[in-house]
Short mmCIF file of C-alpha atoms and ligand atoms in Angstrom, two decimals:
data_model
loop_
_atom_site.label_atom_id
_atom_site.label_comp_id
_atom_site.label_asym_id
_atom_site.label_seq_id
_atom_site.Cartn_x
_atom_site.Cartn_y
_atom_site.Cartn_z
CA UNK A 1 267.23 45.88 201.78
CA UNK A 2 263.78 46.86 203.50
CA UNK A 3 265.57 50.13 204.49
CA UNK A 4 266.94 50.68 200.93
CA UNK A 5 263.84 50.45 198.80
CA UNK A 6 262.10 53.10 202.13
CA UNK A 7 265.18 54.90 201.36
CA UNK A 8 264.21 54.45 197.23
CA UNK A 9 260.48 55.23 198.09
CA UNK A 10 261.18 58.75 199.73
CA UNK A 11 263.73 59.89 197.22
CA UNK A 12 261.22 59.37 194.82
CA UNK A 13 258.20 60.40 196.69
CA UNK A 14 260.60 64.18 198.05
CA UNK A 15 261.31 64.83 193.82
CA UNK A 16 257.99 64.40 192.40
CA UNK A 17 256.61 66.47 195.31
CA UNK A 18 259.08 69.02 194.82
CA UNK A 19 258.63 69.54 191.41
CA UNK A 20 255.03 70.15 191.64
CA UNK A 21 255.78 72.89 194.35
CA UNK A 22 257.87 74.40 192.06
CA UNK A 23 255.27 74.31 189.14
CA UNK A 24 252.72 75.54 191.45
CA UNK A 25 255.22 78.83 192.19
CA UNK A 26 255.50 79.56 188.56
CA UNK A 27 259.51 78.34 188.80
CA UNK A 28 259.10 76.38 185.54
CA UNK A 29 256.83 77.78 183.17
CA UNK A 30 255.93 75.19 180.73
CA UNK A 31 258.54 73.06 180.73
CA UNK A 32 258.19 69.99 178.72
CA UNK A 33 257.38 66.83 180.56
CA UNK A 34 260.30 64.90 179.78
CA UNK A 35 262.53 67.73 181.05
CA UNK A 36 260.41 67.87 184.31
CA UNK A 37 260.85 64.26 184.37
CA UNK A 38 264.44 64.58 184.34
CA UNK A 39 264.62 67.03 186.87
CA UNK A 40 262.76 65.04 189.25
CA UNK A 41 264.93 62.61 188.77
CA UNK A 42 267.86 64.37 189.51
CA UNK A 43 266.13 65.86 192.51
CA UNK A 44 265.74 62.53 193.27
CA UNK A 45 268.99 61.27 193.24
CA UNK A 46 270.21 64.35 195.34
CA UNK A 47 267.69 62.97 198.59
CA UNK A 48 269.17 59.97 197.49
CA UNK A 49 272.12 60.63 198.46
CA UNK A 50 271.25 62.89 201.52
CA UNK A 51 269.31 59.79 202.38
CA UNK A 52 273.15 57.72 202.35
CA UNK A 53 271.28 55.01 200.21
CA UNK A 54 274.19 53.09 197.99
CA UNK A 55 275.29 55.35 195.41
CA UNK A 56 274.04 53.11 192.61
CA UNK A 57 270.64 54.05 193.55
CA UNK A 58 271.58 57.73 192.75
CA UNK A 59 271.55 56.32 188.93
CA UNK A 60 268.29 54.56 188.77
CA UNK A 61 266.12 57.69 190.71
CA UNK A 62 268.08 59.97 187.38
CA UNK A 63 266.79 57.70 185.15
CA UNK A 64 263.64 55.84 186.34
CA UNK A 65 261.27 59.30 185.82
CA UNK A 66 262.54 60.16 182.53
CA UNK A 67 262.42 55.84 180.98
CA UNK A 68 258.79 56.06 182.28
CA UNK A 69 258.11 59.61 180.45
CA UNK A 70 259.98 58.47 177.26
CA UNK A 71 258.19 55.12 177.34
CA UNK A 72 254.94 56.20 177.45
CA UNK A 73 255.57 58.26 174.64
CA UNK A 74 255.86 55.28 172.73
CA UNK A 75 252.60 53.89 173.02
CA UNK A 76 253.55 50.44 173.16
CA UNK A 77 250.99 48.13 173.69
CA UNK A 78 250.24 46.93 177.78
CA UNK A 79 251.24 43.64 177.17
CA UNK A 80 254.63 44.36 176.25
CA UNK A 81 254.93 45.81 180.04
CA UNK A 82 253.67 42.56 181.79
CA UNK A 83 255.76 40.67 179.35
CA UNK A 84 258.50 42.13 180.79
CA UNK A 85 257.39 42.22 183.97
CA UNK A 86 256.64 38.31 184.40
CA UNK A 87 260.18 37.86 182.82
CA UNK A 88 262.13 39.66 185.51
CA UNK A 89 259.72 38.54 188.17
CA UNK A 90 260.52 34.61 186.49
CA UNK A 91 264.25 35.61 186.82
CA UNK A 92 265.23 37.74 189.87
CA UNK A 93 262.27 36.24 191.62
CA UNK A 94 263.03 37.11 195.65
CA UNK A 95 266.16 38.93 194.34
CA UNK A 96 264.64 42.04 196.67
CA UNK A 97 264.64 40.03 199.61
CA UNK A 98 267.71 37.62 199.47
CA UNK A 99 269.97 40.56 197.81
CA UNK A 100 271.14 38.21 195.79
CA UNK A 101 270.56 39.07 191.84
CA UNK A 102 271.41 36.85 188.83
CA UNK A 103 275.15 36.86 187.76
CA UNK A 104 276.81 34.02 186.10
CA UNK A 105 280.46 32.19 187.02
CA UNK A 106 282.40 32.07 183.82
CA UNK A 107 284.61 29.21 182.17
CA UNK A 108 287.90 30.20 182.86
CA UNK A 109 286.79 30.35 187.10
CA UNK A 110 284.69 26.95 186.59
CA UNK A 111 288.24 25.34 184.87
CA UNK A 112 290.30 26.68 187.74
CA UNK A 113 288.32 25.30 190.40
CA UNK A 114 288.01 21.80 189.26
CA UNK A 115 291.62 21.80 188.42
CA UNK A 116 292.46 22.62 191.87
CA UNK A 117 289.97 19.94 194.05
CA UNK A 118 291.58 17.08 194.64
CA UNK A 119 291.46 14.41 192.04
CA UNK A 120 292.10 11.22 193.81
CA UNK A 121 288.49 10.60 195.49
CA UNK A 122 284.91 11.33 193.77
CA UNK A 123 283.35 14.66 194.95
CA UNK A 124 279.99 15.56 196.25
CA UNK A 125 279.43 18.79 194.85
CA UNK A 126 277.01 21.59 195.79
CA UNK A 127 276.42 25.18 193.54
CA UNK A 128 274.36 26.66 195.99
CA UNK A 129 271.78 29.50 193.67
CA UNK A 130 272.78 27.50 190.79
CA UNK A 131 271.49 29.76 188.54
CA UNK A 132 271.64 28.92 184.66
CA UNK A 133 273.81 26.18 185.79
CA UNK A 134 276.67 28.29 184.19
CA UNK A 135 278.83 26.56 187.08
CA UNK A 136 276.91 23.48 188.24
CA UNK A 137 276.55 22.26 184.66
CA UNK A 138 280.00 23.12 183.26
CA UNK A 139 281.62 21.39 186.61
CA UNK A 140 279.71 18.70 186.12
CA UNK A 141 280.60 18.01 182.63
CA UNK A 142 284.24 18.36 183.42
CA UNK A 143 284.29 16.05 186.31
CA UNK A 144 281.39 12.97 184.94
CA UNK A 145 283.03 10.79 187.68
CA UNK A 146 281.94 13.88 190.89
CA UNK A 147 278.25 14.27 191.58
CA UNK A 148 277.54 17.91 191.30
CA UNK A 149 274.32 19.49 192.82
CA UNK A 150 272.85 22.66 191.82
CA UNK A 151 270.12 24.33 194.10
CA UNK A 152 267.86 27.21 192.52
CA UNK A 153 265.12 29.47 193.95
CA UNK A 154 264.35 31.58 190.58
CA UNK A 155 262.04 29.85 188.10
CA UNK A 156 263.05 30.85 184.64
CA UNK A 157 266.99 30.30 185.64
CA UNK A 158 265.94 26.98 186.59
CA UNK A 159 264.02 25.73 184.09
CA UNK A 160 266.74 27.06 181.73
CA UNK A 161 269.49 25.22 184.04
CA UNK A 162 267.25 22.12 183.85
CA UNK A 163 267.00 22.22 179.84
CA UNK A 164 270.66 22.62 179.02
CA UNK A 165 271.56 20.13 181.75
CA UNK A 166 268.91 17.24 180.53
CA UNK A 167 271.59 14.97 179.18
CA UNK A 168 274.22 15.34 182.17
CA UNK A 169 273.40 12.15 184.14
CA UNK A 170 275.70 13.74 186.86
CA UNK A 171 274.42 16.61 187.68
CA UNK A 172 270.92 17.29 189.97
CA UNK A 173 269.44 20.36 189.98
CA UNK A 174 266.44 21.11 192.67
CA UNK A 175 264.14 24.07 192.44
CA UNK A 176 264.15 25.13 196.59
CA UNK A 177 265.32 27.91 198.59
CA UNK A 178 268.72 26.61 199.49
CA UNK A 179 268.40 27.72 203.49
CA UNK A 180 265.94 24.67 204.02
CA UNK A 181 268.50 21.87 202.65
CA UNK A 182 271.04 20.13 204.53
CA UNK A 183 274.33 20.85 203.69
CA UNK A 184 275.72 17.55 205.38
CA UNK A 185 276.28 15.37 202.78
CA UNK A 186 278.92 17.50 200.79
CA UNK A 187 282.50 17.71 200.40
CA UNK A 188 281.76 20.77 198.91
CA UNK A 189 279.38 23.69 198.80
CA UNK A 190 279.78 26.44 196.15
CA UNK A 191 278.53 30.34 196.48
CA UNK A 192 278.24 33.19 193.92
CA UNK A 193 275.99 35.36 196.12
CA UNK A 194 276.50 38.70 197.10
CA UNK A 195 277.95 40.19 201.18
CA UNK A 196 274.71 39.63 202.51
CA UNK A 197 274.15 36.47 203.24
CA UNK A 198 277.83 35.23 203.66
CA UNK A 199 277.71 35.30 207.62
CA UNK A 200 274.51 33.51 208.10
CA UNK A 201 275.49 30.65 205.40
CA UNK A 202 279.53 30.20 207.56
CA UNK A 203 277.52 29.69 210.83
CA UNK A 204 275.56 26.93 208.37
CA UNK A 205 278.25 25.18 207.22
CA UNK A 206 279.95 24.92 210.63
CA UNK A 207 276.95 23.30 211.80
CA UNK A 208 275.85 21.24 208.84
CA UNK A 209 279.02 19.85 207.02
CA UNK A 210 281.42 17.64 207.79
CA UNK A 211 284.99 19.03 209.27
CA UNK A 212 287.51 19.56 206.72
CA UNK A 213 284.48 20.09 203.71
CA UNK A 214 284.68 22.97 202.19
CA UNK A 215 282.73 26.41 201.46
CA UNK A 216 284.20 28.49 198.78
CA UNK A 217 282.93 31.46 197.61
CA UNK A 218 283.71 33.45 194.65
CA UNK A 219 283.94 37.34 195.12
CA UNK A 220 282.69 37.51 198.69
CA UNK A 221 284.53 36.95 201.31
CA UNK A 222 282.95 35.91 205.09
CA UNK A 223 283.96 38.85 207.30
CA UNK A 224 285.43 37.13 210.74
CA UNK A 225 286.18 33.46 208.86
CA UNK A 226 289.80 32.37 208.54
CA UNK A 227 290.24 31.53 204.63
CA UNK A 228 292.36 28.15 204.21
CA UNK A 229 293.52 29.57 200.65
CA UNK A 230 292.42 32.35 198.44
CA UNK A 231 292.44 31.35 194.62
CA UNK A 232 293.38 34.20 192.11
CA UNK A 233 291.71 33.07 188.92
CA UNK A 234 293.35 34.91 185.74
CA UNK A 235 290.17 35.79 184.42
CA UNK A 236 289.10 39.87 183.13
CA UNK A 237 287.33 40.74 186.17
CA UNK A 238 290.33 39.22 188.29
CA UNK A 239 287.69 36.76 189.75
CA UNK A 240 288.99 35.62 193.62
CA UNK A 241 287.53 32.34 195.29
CA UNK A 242 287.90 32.67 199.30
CA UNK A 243 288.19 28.76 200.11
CA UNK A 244 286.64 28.44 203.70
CA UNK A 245 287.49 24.48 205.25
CA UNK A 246 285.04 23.03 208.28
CA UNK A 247 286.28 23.44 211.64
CA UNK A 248 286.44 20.52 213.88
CA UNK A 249 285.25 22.60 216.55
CA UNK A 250 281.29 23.43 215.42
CA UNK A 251 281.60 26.99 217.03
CA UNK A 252 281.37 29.76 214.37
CA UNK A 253 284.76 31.47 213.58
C1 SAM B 1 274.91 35.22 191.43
S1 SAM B 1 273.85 33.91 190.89
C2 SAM B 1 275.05 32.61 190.75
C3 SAM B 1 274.65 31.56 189.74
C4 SAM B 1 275.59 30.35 189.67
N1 SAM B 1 275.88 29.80 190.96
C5 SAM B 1 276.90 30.73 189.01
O1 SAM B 1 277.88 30.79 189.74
O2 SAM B 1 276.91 30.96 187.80
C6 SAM B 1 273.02 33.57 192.44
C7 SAM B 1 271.76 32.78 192.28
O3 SAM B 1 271.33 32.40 193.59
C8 SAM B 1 269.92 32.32 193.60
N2 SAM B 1 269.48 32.36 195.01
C9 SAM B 1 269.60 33.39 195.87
N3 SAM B 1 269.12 33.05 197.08
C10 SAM B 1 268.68 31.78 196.97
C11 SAM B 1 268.09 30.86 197.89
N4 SAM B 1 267.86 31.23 199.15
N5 SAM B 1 267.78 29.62 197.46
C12 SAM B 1 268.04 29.25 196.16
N6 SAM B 1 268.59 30.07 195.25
C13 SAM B 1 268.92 31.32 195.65
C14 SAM B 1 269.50 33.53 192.78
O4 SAM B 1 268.19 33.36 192.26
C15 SAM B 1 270.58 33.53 191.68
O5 SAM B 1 270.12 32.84 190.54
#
């Protein structure tokens, strides 16, 4: 991520330097300043991509010069700014560092899985970035009889997570960063994350849980793991949950 946002930094830094070389050389006589700011960010998005950054990137650089440009053209007062700015900061929180941003299970995935978990013996349930509680809370209010566990880093999710879940005796939410808690004393451990950390958190569950608990993980699946079953949810976006199950052997398929 470090080498993306360098990658970010010089795309940035190589447009706005190039467009004042070419204003210096007379190559774009007065120009207004939110064209200029649209050609840097083009220019941008160009190193960008010379740069092999991920081609999403290529979008913000063509549009972060000109929103800046356009913005202050509104004259909105500062404190809308650090509004806004304490609200994402409240929300995506280490998002930068973990690579993990905010994105929510829905119903139809939440229905699926706790149709398919076995019914005959209570479950110890763990949502690990639990978010809103979109999945910890919804599991936990179709299942009253499993104890679900929801484990959240970001502030405002959290405190959002903790509000709707107030009257869901089942259900324990924890504000930590969910690589310093055991995950021993589940039968199951939950992940919407992203790629990144999906190698690191396999070679934690074969140390920390029980053999024959399970990891699933919805969207992301753990490059060199053998998946016990891969559940097809019927859902828009076609969701996938790669079901991963303990080894008895604590080396690190
Ligand atoms: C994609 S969201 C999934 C939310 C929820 N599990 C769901 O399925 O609806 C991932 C969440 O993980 C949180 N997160 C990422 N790394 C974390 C960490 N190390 N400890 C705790 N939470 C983390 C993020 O803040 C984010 O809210």
């Amino acid at each position: 991520m470090q080498h993306s946002l360098t990658k970010a930094l010089a795309a940035q830094t190589a447009g706005l330097i190039l467009i004042y070389a070419l204003s210096r050389n007379g190559i774009l006589p007065g120009m207004p300043l939110v064209w200029l700011a649209c050609l840097q960010g083009a220019l941008a998005a160009i190193v960008s991509m010379l740069l092999r950054a991920p081609r999403w990137w290529g979008l913000i650089h063509l549009i972060f010069m000109p929103a800046i440009v356009l913005a202050s053209l509104l004259q909105l007062p500062l404190t809308i700014y650090a509004g806004g700015f304490c609200l994402l900061l409240l929300t995506y929180w280490t998002s930068f560092r973990t690579q993990v941003p905010l994105f929510l299970s829905n119903r139809i995935t939440v229905h699926r899985l706790a149709a398919w978990l076995p019914d005959n013996t209570p479950q110890n349930v763990l949502d690990i970035g639990s978010g809103t509680g979109s999945f910890a809370l919804r599991l936990a209010r179709l299942r009253p009889d499993w104890s679900v566990t929801g484990i959240e880093s970001a502030p405002a999710p959290f405190a959002l997570s903790r509000w709707l879940g107030r009257r869901t005796p089942n259900l324990q939410l924890l504000r930590a960063n969910f690589w310093g808690c055991s995950l021993s004393s589940y039968d199951v451990v939950y992940a919407f994350l992203s790629p990144a950390p999906m190698p690191a958190l396999w070679a934690k569950a074969v140390r920390e849980m029980r053999p024959g608990s399970l990891l699933i993980s919805n969207s992301f699946a753990i490059e060199n793991a053998r998946t016990a079953e891969v559940l097809r949810i019927d859902d828009r976006r076609a969701t996938h949950l790669f079901v991963y199950r303990v080894p008895e052997s604590r080396k690190v398929k």
